[in-house]
Amino acid sequence: MLPPRQQPRPGGLQTSLSLVVSPDACGSPNPHERGSTSDQARESPSESASSRETWPTSDALMVKKLEKEKENGYAEHSVVRNMSNSDKMSLRDIARERVDVIADRMRNLPDEYLEKFKHELRVILEGLGVSQHRDEFLFLQRLVNSRGDLTEGTMCIAHRTQLEILVAIKTGIQAFLHPSVSLSQASLIDIFLYKRCRNIACGSVLPAEECSCEICLKKNGFCNLCMCVNCNKFDFEVNTCRWIGCDLCSHWTHTDCAISNGQIGMGPSVKNGANSAETLFRCHACSRTSELFGWVKDVFQHCAPSWDAEAFLRELDFVRRIFQRSEDAKGRKLFWKCKELIEKPKGGVADPMACKVILSFFQEFDVDPSKSQDNDDGTRPVPPQEAFAKIADVVQEAIRKMEAVAEEKMRMVKKARLSLEACDQELKDKAREVTALKMERQKKKQQIEELESIVRLKQAEADMFDQKASEARREAERLQRIALAKTDKSDEDYASRYLKQRLSEAEAEKQYLFEKIKLQESSRASQSSAGGSDPSQIMYSKIQDLLKNV
């Protein structure tokens, strides 16, 4: 394995250690950027615990702040004051109901109420050791995993708090709920859909480094840059022997997982071939072996001076367990030396001295035994074949070092290319997020325009109906005046016709009476000639007076 190298840590999550192991030895240009969770519900509680340990201070402050507000009654009153019964919902509603429905409801909720949801889920994730919280979390996770509508298209319209809660439920990592963690909505969607590493400090697009092995191609959220091949978990441990990396495929494994799964054992030496045996690590991903003694030596030479006493003893214990079943001379010596140094601090040996002892122990193996033997009896002439063999060994060693340097340069180029691809992906995510916001804005603008057009149409209809009503009133008044005029005229015509009729009838009657009177006069005249007055004469005179009056 190539030795680890010093490299400044990029911005973001920080650890107390600064060494970054080489990509060849670690399988990641940034192995300190570890953070993920298992994809299965049964693994989430333990992964949540490992992630929780990386957020102790700020989470505790936030929880205490919210609890203090709750005790004072401020948080509840500030929420209830702006809430209606129709807006109340729970974490189960968020995990079960449709994305657009919950998003619309969340947009109408105050920030204090949304923070209450995140605080409630953080309490559940922190209390997974309690059966009640564990059962509630597993129930929420089953609700989320059983849904088929959580696609990239539907989740683009989700509320940010809703998306953070869904991702935290699926991964079991409470860091997504932390106020200081700010991921883009596109990154949260990719993490939810297994397109991006759950490790916030890593964030690689999956499969990382375009790895085509069977484990990475399953697309179940595994990242070979920061996750253990066996348990799919990660942490923020760096500059440590807790992680073992494969020299060939750059996949990583916890030392404890490798020991429990029998991946550490004896095998033919990588340098000397089948003639000698040494302690090897067999990778679960590619089934190829890597030597461990040189890797442990490089880690101690680069990292041991910066370890404190507790970290130094912990690393010695890791090395002791790695080489406890070693059968080669170097491995057995290293095992006994680690065991001796672990027991010596109990007798009062200073830690700096122990560090120097282990570094001196490794330096003893840097001297070529064949060269030591030649220095002891330097007067002995060296046979040509042996000289040629030594020259060939030197040349081979130089070639190996040149190849190692070339590989290191290639890894640096690859790392730079990965960083560029990450930047490009981030730009694409930002562009996609901007596009989604523009689409949402266009949609809202279109809805507003439609509402305005409807209002204008209704106003025009109201004006039209008002105008028609005014015209109808004027027409009714005109018709009423016409009707009154016609009624008056008809009354006058009727009275005129009636009077004319009565006049004609009176004239006819008058004529009839005149004729009758004439006849009577003629008869009366004939009678009067005969002598005496007649009562009919009196009657005739009365009728004549009456006719004159008419």
PDB file of N, CA, C and O in Angstrom, residues 65-130:
ATOM      1  N   LYS A  65     -32.874  24.569  23.636  1.00  0.00           N
ATOM      2  CA  LYS A  65     -33.591  25.809  23.323  1.00  0.00           C
ATOM      3  C   LYS A  65     -35.065  25.546  23.107  1.00  0.00           C
ATOM      4  O   LYS A  65     -35.923  26.256  23.634  1.00  0.00           O
ATOM      5  N   LEU A  66     -35.387  24.500  22.332  1.00  0.00           N
ATOM      6  CA  LEU A  66     -36.792  24.199  22.062  1.00  0.00           C
ATOM      7  C   LEU A  66     -37.516  23.744  23.316  1.00  0.00           C
ATOM      8  O   LEU A  66     -38.683  24.084  23.542  1.00  0.00           O
ATOM      9  N   GLU A  67     -36.804  22.944  24.155  1.00  0.00           N
ATOM     10  CA  GLU A  67     -37.446  22.497  25.389  1.00  0.00           C
ATOM     11  C   GLU A  67     -37.707  23.676  26.329  1.00  0.00           C
ATOM     12  O   GLU A  67     -38.750  23.740  26.993  1.00  0.00           O
ATOM     13  N   LYS A  68     -36.760  24.615  26.352  1.00  0.00           N
ATOM     14  CA  LYS A  68     -36.961  25.782  27.200  1.00  0.00           C
ATOM     15  C   LYS A  68     -38.136  26.613  26.719  1.00  0.00           C
ATOM     16  O   LYS A  68     -38.961  27.084  27.515  1.00  0.00           O
ATOM     17  N   GLU A  69     -38.245  26.783  25.404  1.00  0.00           N
ATOM     18  CA  GLU A  69     -39.381  27.519  24.864  1.00  0.00           C
ATOM     19  C   GLU A  69     -40.685  26.804  25.159  1.00  0.00           C
ATOM     20  O   GLU A  69     -41.718  27.419  25.424  1.00  0.00           O
ATOM     21  N   LYS A  70     -40.636  25.470  25.083  1.00  0.00           N
ATOM     22  CA  LYS A  70     -41.857  24.706  25.349  1.00  0.00           C
ATOM     23  C   LYS A  70     -42.285  24.830  26.806  1.00  0.00           C
ATOM     24  O   LYS A  70     -43.473  24.920  27.122  1.00  0.00           O
ATOM     25  N   GLU A  71     -41.278  24.834  27.730  1.00  0.00           N
ATOM     26  CA  GLU A  71     -41.609  24.983  29.144  1.00  0.00           C
ATOM     27  C   GLU A  71     -42.233  26.352  29.420  1.00  0.00           C
ATOM     28  O   GLU A  71     -43.133  26.481  30.251  1.00  0.00           O
ATOM     29  N   ASN A  72     -41.742  27.347  28.741  1.00  0.00           N
ATOM     30  CA  ASN A  72     -42.305  28.687  28.939  1.00  0.00           C
ATOM     31  C   ASN A  72     -43.621  28.893  28.228  1.00  0.00           C
ATOM     32  O   ASN A  72     -44.276  29.922  28.381  1.00  0.00           O
ATOM     33  N   GLY A  73     -44.016  27.909  27.449  1.00  0.00           N
ATOM     34  CA  GLY A  73     -45.286  28.004  26.728  1.00  0.00           C
ATOM     35  C   GLY A  73     -45.224  28.858  25.495  1.00  0.00           C
ATOM     36  O   GLY A  73     -46.219  29.101  24.837  1.00  0.00           O
ATOM     37  N   TYR A  74     -44.011  29.336  25.148  1.00  0.00           N
ATOM     38  CA  TYR A  74     -43.908  30.254  24.006  1.00  0.00           C
ATOM     39  C   TYR A  74     -44.075  29.534  22.689  1.00  0.00           C
ATOM     40  O   TYR A  74     -44.834  29.979  21.833  1.00  0.00           O
ATOM     41  N   ALA A  75     -43.380  28.425  22.554  1.00  0.00           N
ATOM     42  CA  ALA A  75     -43.410  27.741  21.256  1.00  0.00           C
ATOM     43  C   ALA A  75     -44.804  27.285  20.910  1.00  0.00           C
ATOM     44  O   ALA A  75     -45.264  27.442  19.788  1.00  0.00           O
ATOM     45  N   GLU A  76     -45.498  26.704  21.890  1.00  0.00           N
ATOM     46  CA  GLU A  76     -46.828  26.187  21.595  1.00  0.00           C
ATOM     47  C   GLU A  76     -47.795  27.317  21.300  1.00  0.00           C
ATOM     48  O   GLU A  76     -48.593  27.255  20.369  1.00  0.00           O
ATOM     49  N   HIS A  77     -47.732  28.408  22.100  1.00  0.00           N
ATOM     50  CA  HIS A  77     -48.676  29.487  21.880  1.00  0.00           C
ATOM     51  C   HIS A  77     -48.414  30.177  20.557  1.00  0.00           C
ATOM     52  O   HIS A  77     -49.340  30.585  19.866  1.00  0.00           O
ATOM     53  N   SER A  78     -47.136  30.316  20.195  1.00  0.00           N
ATOM     54  CA  SER A  78     -46.840  30.998  18.943  1.00  0.00           C
ATOM     55  C   SER A  78     -47.326  30.197  17.761  1.00  0.00           C
ATOM     56  O   SER A  78     -47.585  30.752  16.704  1.00  0.00           O
ATOM     57  N   VAL A  79     -47.422  28.888  17.910  1.00  0.00           N
ATOM     58  CA  VAL A  79     -47.908  28.049  16.819  1.00  0.00           C
ATOM     59  C   VAL A  79     -49.425  27.995  16.811  1.00  0.00           C
ATOM     60  O   VAL A  79     -50.075  28.204  15.793  1.00  0.00           O
ATOM     61  N   VAL A  80     -49.990  27.741  17.974  1.00  0.00           N
ATOM     62  CA  VAL A  80     -51.436  27.567  18.045  1.00  0.00           C
ATOM     63  C   VAL A  80     -52.153  28.849  17.669  1.00  0.00           C
ATOM     64  O   VAL A  80     -53.244  28.834  17.106  1.00  0.00           O
ATOM     65  N   ARG A  81     -51.498  29.960  17.951  1.00  0.00           N
ATOM     66  CA  ARG A  81     -52.144  31.230  17.651  1.00  0.00           C
ATOM     67  C   ARG A  81     -52.398  31.387  16.160  1.00  0.00           C
ATOM     68  O   ARG A  81     -53.335  32.039  15.735  1.00  0.00           O
ATOM     69  N   ASN A  82     -51.543  30.777  15.320  1.00  0.00           N
ATOM     70  CA  ASN A  82     -51.673  30.937  13.879  1.00  0.00           C
ATOM     71  C   ASN A  82     -52.171  29.675  13.199  1.00  0.00           C
ATOM     72  O   ASN A  82     -52.057  29.534  11.997  1.00  0.00           O
ATOM     73  N   MET A  83     -52.668  28.745  13.953  1.00  0.00           N
ATOM     74  CA  MET A  83     -53.056  27.459  13.385  1.00  0.00           C
ATOM     75  C   MET A  83     -54.551  27.277  13.474  1.00  0.00           C
ATOM     76  O   MET A  83     -55.210  27.779  14.370  1.00  0.00           O
ATOM     77  N   SER A  84     -55.085  26.537  12.516  1.00  0.00           N
ATOM     78  CA  SER A  84     -56.477  26.104  12.547  1.00  0.00           C
ATOM     79  C   SER A  84     -56.503  24.589  12.609  1.00  0.00           C
ATOM     80  O   SER A  84     -55.506  23.928  12.350  1.00  0.00           O
ATOM     81  N   ASN A  85     -57.631  24.054  12.948  1.00  0.00           N
ATOM     82  CA  ASN A  85     -57.723  22.594  13.076  1.00  0.00           C
ATOM     83  C   ASN A  85     -57.437  21.894  11.768  1.00  0.00           C
ATOM     84  O   ASN A  85     -56.945  20.773  11.739  1.00  0.00           O
ATOM     85  N   SER A  86     -57.775  22.536  10.635  1.00  0.00           N
ATOM     86  CA  SER A  86     -57.554  21.899   9.339  1.00  0.00           C
ATOM     87  C   SER A  86     -56.084  21.803   8.988  1.00  0.00           C
ATOM     88  O   SER A  86     -55.693  21.004   8.136  1.00  0.00           O
ATOM     89  N   ASP A  87     -55.201  22.637   9.627  1.00  0.00           N
ATOM     90  CA  ASP A  87     -53.776  22.628   9.305  1.00  0.00           C
ATOM     91  C   ASP A  87     -52.956  21.695  10.187  1.00  0.00           C
ATOM     92  O   ASP A  87     -51.769  21.557   9.986  1.00  0.00           O
ATOM     93  N   LYS A  88     -53.557  21.095  11.188  1.00  0.00           N
ATOM     94  CA  LYS A  88     -52.815  20.221  12.087  1.00  0.00           C
ATOM     95  C   LYS A  88     -52.495  18.909  11.381  1.00  0.00           C
ATOM     96  O   LYS A  88     -53.329  18.311  10.728  1.00  0.00           O
ATOM     97  N   MET A  89     -51.243  18.452  11.526  1.00  0.00           N
ATOM     98  CA  MET A  89     -50.837  17.171  10.965  1.00  0.00           C
ATOM     99  C   MET A  89     -49.665  16.640  11.786  1.00  0.00           C
ATOM    100  O   MET A  89     -49.144  17.330  12.665  1.00  0.00           O
ATOM    101  N   SER A  90     -49.257  15.413  11.473  1.00  0.00           N
ATOM    102  CA  SER A  90     -48.227  14.735  12.243  1.00  0.00           C
ATOM    103  C   SER A  90     -47.170  14.185  11.298  1.00  0.00           C
ATOM    104  O   SER A  90     -47.282  14.289  10.074  1.00  0.00           O
ATOM    105  N   LEU A  91     -46.113  13.579  11.886  1.00  0.00           N
ATOM    106  CA  LEU A  91     -45.074  12.955  11.081  1.00  0.00           C
ATOM    107  C   LEU A  91     -45.634  11.804  10.249  1.00  0.00           C
ATOM    108  O   LEU A  91     -45.182  11.558   9.129  1.00  0.00           O
ATOM    109  N   ARG A  92     -46.610  11.112  10.781  1.00  0.00           N
ATOM    110  CA  ARG A  92     -47.219  10.020  10.021  1.00  0.00           C
ATOM    111  C   ARG A  92     -47.951  10.546   8.783  1.00  0.00           C
ATOM    112  O   ARG A  92     -47.939   9.896   7.731  1.00  0.00           O
ATOM    113  N   ASP A  93     -48.573  11.711   8.930  1.00  0.00           N
ATOM    114  CA  ASP A  93     -49.224  12.311   7.758  1.00  0.00           C
ATOM    115  C   ASP A  93     -48.189  12.657   6.692  1.00  0.00           C
ATOM    116  O   ASP A  93     -48.420  12.444   5.501  1.00  0.00           O
ATOM    117  N   ILE A  94     -47.042  13.205   7.108  1.00  0.00           N
ATOM    118  CA  ILE A  94     -45.991  13.551   6.150  1.00  0.00           C
ATOM    119  C   ILE A  94     -45.451  12.307   5.464  1.00  0.00           C
ATOM    120  O   ILE A  94     -45.166  12.316   4.264  1.00  0.00           O
ATOM    121  N   ALA A  95     -45.310  11.208   6.205  1.00  0.00           N
ATOM    122  CA  ALA A  95     -44.783   9.972   5.629  1.00  0.00           C
ATOM    123  C   ALA A  95     -45.809   9.237   4.779  1.00  0.00           C
ATOM    124  O   ALA A  95     -45.434   8.400   3.957  1.00  0.00           O
ATOM    125  N   ARG A  96     -47.092   9.545   4.942  1.00  0.00           N
ATOM    126  CA  ARG A  96     -48.136   8.753   4.293  1.00  0.00           C
ATOM    127  C   ARG A  96     -48.866   9.509   3.188  1.00  0.00           C
ATOM    128  O   ARG A  96     -49.169   8.941   2.151  1.00  0.00           O
ATOM    129  N   GLU A  97     -49.134  10.813   3.391  1.00  0.00           N
ATOM    130  CA  GLU A  97     -49.974  11.543   2.460  1.00  0.00           C
ATOM    131  C   GLU A  97     -49.213  11.933   1.190  1.00  0.00           C
ATOM    132  O   GLU A  97     -47.981  11.849   1.129  1.00  0.00           O
ATOM    133  N   ARG A  98     -49.974  12.362   0.160  1.00  0.00           N
ATOM    134  CA  ARG A  98     -49.387  12.768  -1.107  1.00  0.00           C
ATOM    135  C   ARG A  98     -48.477  13.968  -0.931  1.00  0.00           C
ATOM    136  O   ARG A  98     -48.675  14.808  -0.057  1.00  0.00           O
ATOM    137  N   VAL A  99     -47.460  14.041  -1.808  1.00  0.00           N
ATOM    138  CA  VAL A  99     -46.447  15.081  -1.673  1.00  0.00           C
ATOM    139  C   VAL A  99     -47.054  16.462  -1.878  1.00  0.00           C
ATOM    140  O   VAL A  99     -46.804  17.392  -1.100  1.00  0.00           O
ATOM    141  N   ASP A 100     -47.870  16.633  -2.924  1.00  0.00           N
ATOM    142  CA  ASP A 100     -48.401  17.964  -3.222  1.00  0.00           C
ATOM    143  C   ASP A 100     -49.358  18.449  -2.135  1.00  0.00           C
ATOM    144  O   ASP A 100     -49.392  19.642  -1.809  1.00  0.00           O
ATOM    145  N   VAL A 101     -50.121  17.518  -1.548  1.00  0.00           N
ATOM    146  CA  VAL A 101     -51.064  17.905  -0.492  1.00  0.00           C
ATOM    147  C   VAL A 101     -50.315  18.420   0.732  1.00  0.00           C
ATOM    148  O   VAL A 101     -50.622  19.491   1.281  1.00  0.00           O
ATOM    149  N   ILE A 102     -49.303  17.664   1.167  1.00  0.00           N
ATOM    150  CA  ILE A 102     -48.524  18.078   2.344  1.00  0.00           C
ATOM    151  C   ILE A 102     -47.753  19.365   2.045  1.00  0.00           C
ATOM    152  O   ILE A 102     -47.629  20.246   2.903  1.00  0.00           O
ATOM    153  N   ALA A 103     -47.232  19.492   0.818  1.00  0.00           N
ATOM    154  CA  ALA A 103     -46.469  20.695   0.470  1.00  0.00           C
ATOM    155  C   ALA A 103     -47.358  21.937   0.539  1.00  0.00           C
ATOM    156  O   ALA A 103     -46.948  22.976   1.075  1.00  0.00           O
ATOM    157  N   ASP A 104     -48.584  21.831   0.019  1.00  0.00           N
ATOM    158  CA  ASP A 104     -49.497  22.979   0.082  1.00  0.00           C
ATOM    159  C   ASP A 104     -49.841  23.340   1.523  1.00  0.00           C
ATOM    160  O   ASP A 104     -49.932  24.523   1.882  1.00  0.00           O
ATOM    161  N   ARG A 105     -50.038  22.324   2.365  1.00  0.00           N
ATOM    162  CA  ARG A 105     -50.361  22.594   3.758  1.00  0.00           C
ATOM    163  C   ARG A 105     -49.172  23.200   4.496  1.00  0.00           C
ATOM    164  O   ARG A 105     -49.328  24.078   5.356  1.00  0.00           O
ATOM    165  N   MET A 106     -47.954  22.735   4.168  1.00  0.00           N
ATOM    166  CA  MET A 106     -46.774  23.256   4.862  1.00  0.00           C
ATOM    167  C   MET A 106     -46.495  24.708   4.486  1.00  0.00           C
ATOM    168  O   MET A 106     -45.937  25.462   5.288  1.00  0.00           O
ATOM    169  N   ARG A 107     -46.848  25.093   3.270  1.00  0.00           N
ATOM    170  CA  ARG A 107     -46.600  26.480   2.860  1.00  0.00           C
ATOM    171  C   ARG A 107     -47.445  27.463   3.667  1.00  0.00           C
ATOM    172  O   ARG A 107     -47.119  28.645   3.743  1.00  0.00           O
ATOM    173  N   ASN A 108     -48.530  26.964   4.252  1.00  0.00           N
ATOM    174  CA  ASN A 108     -49.400  27.818   5.056  1.00  0.00           C
ATOM    175  C   ASN A 108     -49.071  27.770   6.542  1.00  0.00           C
ATOM    176  O   ASN A 108     -49.736  28.429   7.335  1.00  0.00           O
ATOM    177  N   LEU A 109     -48.058  26.968   6.919  1.00  0.00           N
ATOM    178  CA  LEU A 109     -47.713  26.815   8.333  1.00  0.00           C
ATOM    179  C   LEU A 109     -46.584  27.766   8.705  1.00  0.00           C
ATOM    180  O   LEU A 109     -45.695  28.048   7.891  1.00  0.00           O
ATOM    181  N   PRO A 110     -46.545  28.245   9.931  1.00  0.00           N
ATOM    182  CA  PRO A 110     -45.430  29.093  10.381  1.00  0.00           C
ATOM    183  C   PRO A 110     -44.155  28.271  10.568  1.00  0.00           C
ATOM    184  O   PRO A 110     -44.189  27.046  10.710  1.00  0.00           O
ATOM    185  N   ASP A 111     -43.013  28.973  10.554  1.00  0.00           N
ATOM    186  CA  ASP A 111     -41.723  28.295  10.682  1.00  0.00           C
ATOM    187  C   ASP A 111     -41.597  27.574  12.015  1.00  0.00           C
ATOM    188  O   ASP A 111     -40.936  26.534  12.102  1.00  0.00           O
ATOM    189  N   GLU A 112     -42.200  28.103  13.079  1.00  0.00           N
ATOM    190  CA  GLU A 112     -42.104  27.450  14.382  1.00  0.00           C
ATOM    191  C   GLU A 112     -42.747  26.066  14.353  1.00  0.00           C
ATOM    192  O   GLU A 112     -42.241  25.123  14.972  1.00  0.00           O
ATOM    193  N   TYR A 113     -43.850  25.944  13.613  1.00  0.00           N
ATOM    194  CA  TYR A 113     -44.528  24.651  13.552  1.00  0.00           C
ATOM    195  C   TYR A 113     -43.716  23.651  12.725  1.00  0.00           C
ATOM    196  O   TYR A 113     -43.645  22.464  13.063  1.00  0.00           O
ATOM    197  N   LEU A 114     -43.083  24.122  11.647  1.00  0.00           N
ATOM    198  CA  LEU A 114     -42.236  23.241  10.836  1.00  0.00           C
ATOM    199  C   LEU A 114     -41.021  22.781  11.645  1.00  0.00           C
ATOM    200  O   LEU A 114     -40.611  21.617  11.550  1.00  0.00           O
ATOM    201  N   GLU A 115     -40.439  23.677  12.436  1.00  0.00           N
ATOM    202  CA  GLU A 115     -39.303  23.303  13.279  1.00  0.00           C
ATOM    203  C   GLU A 115     -39.725  22.284  14.335  1.00  0.00           C
ATOM    204  O   GLU A 115     -38.920  21.438  14.750  1.00  0.00           O
ATOM    205  N   LYS A 116     -40.972  22.336  14.750  1.00  0.00           N
ATOM    206  CA  LYS A 116     -41.478  21.369  15.724  1.00  0.00           C
ATOM    207  C   LYS A 116     -41.481  19.966  15.139  1.00  0.00           C
ATOM    208  O   LYS A 116     -41.162  18.990  15.831  1.00  0.00           O
ATOM    209  N   PHE A 117     -41.830  19.826  13.842  1.00  0.00           N
ATOM    210  CA  PHE A 117     -41.770  18.519  13.188  1.00  0.00           C
ATOM    211  C   PHE A 117     -40.342  17.972  13.208  1.00  0.00           C
ATOM    212  O   PHE A 117     -40.102  16.804  13.556  1.00  0.00           O
ATOM    213  N   LYS A 118     -39.370  18.799  12.818  1.00  0.00           N
ATOM    214  CA  LYS A 118     -37.981  18.352  12.767  1.00  0.00           C
ATOM    215  C   LYS A 118     -37.471  17.991  14.156  1.00  0.00           C
ATOM    216  O   LYS A 118     -36.739  17.005  14.316  1.00  0.00           O
ATOM    217  N   HIS A 119     -37.844  18.783  15.142  1.00  0.00           N
ATOM    218  CA  HIS A 119     -37.424  18.476  16.523  1.00  0.00           C
ATOM    219  C   HIS A 119     -38.019  17.146  16.990  1.00  0.00           C
ATOM    220  O   HIS A 119     -37.341  16.329  17.626  1.00  0.00           O
ATOM    221  N   GLU A 120     -39.271  16.900  16.649  1.00  0.00           N
ATOM    222  CA  GLU A 120     -39.910  15.640  17.050  1.00  0.00           C
ATOM    223  C   GLU A 120     -39.215  14.443  16.429  1.00  0.00           C
ATOM    224  O   GLU A 120     -38.975  13.424  17.092  1.00  0.00           O
ATOM    225  N   LEU A 121     -38.836  14.559  15.138  1.00  0.00           N
ATOM    226  CA  LEU A 121     -38.137  13.451  14.480  1.00  0.00           C
ATOM    227  C   LEU A 121     -36.726  13.288  15.043  1.00  0.00           C
ATOM    228  O   LEU A 121     -36.236  12.152  15.177  1.00  0.00           O
ATOM    229  N   ARG A 122     -36.050  14.393  15.380  1.00  0.00           N
ATOM    230  CA  ARG A 122     -34.720  14.275  15.992  1.00  0.00           C
ATOM    231  C   ARG A 122     -34.790  13.555  17.331  1.00  0.00           C
ATOM    232  O   ARG A 122     -33.923  12.736  17.663  1.00  0.00           O
ATOM    233  N   VAL A 123     -35.819  13.833  18.107  1.00  0.00           N
ATOM    234  CA  VAL A 123     -35.987  13.153  19.395  1.00  0.00           C
ATOM    235  C   VAL A 123     -36.169  11.651  19.177  1.00  0.00           C
ATOM    236  O   VAL A 123     -35.611  10.825  19.910  1.00  0.00           O
ATOM    237  N   ILE A 124     -36.936  11.282  18.140  1.00  0.00           N
ATOM    238  CA  ILE A 124     -37.144   9.856  17.846  1.00  0.00           C
ATOM    239  C   ILE A 124     -35.834   9.202  17.444  1.00  0.00           C
ATOM    240  O   ILE A 124     -35.492   8.101  17.905  1.00  0.00           O
ATOM    241  N   LEU A 125     -35.037   9.874  16.580  1.00  0.00           N
ATOM    242  CA  LEU A 125     -33.775   9.295  16.129  1.00  0.00           C
ATOM    243  C   LEU A 125     -32.757   9.214  17.257  1.00  0.00           C
ATOM    244  O   LEU A 125     -31.956   8.282  17.309  1.00  0.00           O
ATOM    245  N   GLU A 126     -32.781  10.173  18.159  1.00  0.00           N
ATOM    246  CA  GLU A 126     -31.852  10.125  19.291  1.00  0.00           C
ATOM    247  C   GLU A 126     -32.249   9.061  20.306  1.00  0.00           C
ATOM    248  O   GLU A 126     -31.393   8.544  21.022  1.00  0.00           O
ATOM    249  N   GLY A 127     -33.514   8.719  20.373  1.00  0.00           N
ATOM    250  CA  GLY A 127     -33.979   7.761  21.369  1.00  0.00           C
ATOM    251  C   GLY A 127     -34.269   6.395  20.804  1.00  0.00           C
ATOM    252  O   GLY A 127     -35.205   5.733  21.252  1.00  0.00           O
ATOM    253  N   LEU A 128     -33.501   5.962  19.786  1.00  0.00           N
ATOM    254  CA  LEU A 128     -33.753   4.659  19.174  1.00  0.00           C
ATOM    255  C   LEU A 128     -33.455   3.507  20.121  1.00  0.00           C
ATOM    256  O   LEU A 128     -33.825   2.369  19.843  1.00  0.00           O
ATOM    257  N   GLY A 129     -32.747   3.792  21.217  1.00  0.00           N
ATOM    258  CA  GLY A 129     -32.533   2.741  22.201  1.00  0.00           C
ATOM    259  C   GLY A 129     -33.791   2.412  22.976  1.00  0.00           C
ATOM    260  O   GLY A 129     -33.890   1.344  23.595  1.00  0.00           O
ATOM    261  N   VAL A 130     -34.759   3.315  22.946  1.00  0.00           N
ATOM    262  CA  VAL A 130     -36.047   3.084  23.607  1.00  0.00           C
ATOM    263  C   VAL A 130     -36.974   2.396  22.615  1.00  0.00           C
ATOM    264  O   VAL A 130     -37.065   2.796  21.456  1.00  0.00           O
TER     265      VAL A 130
END
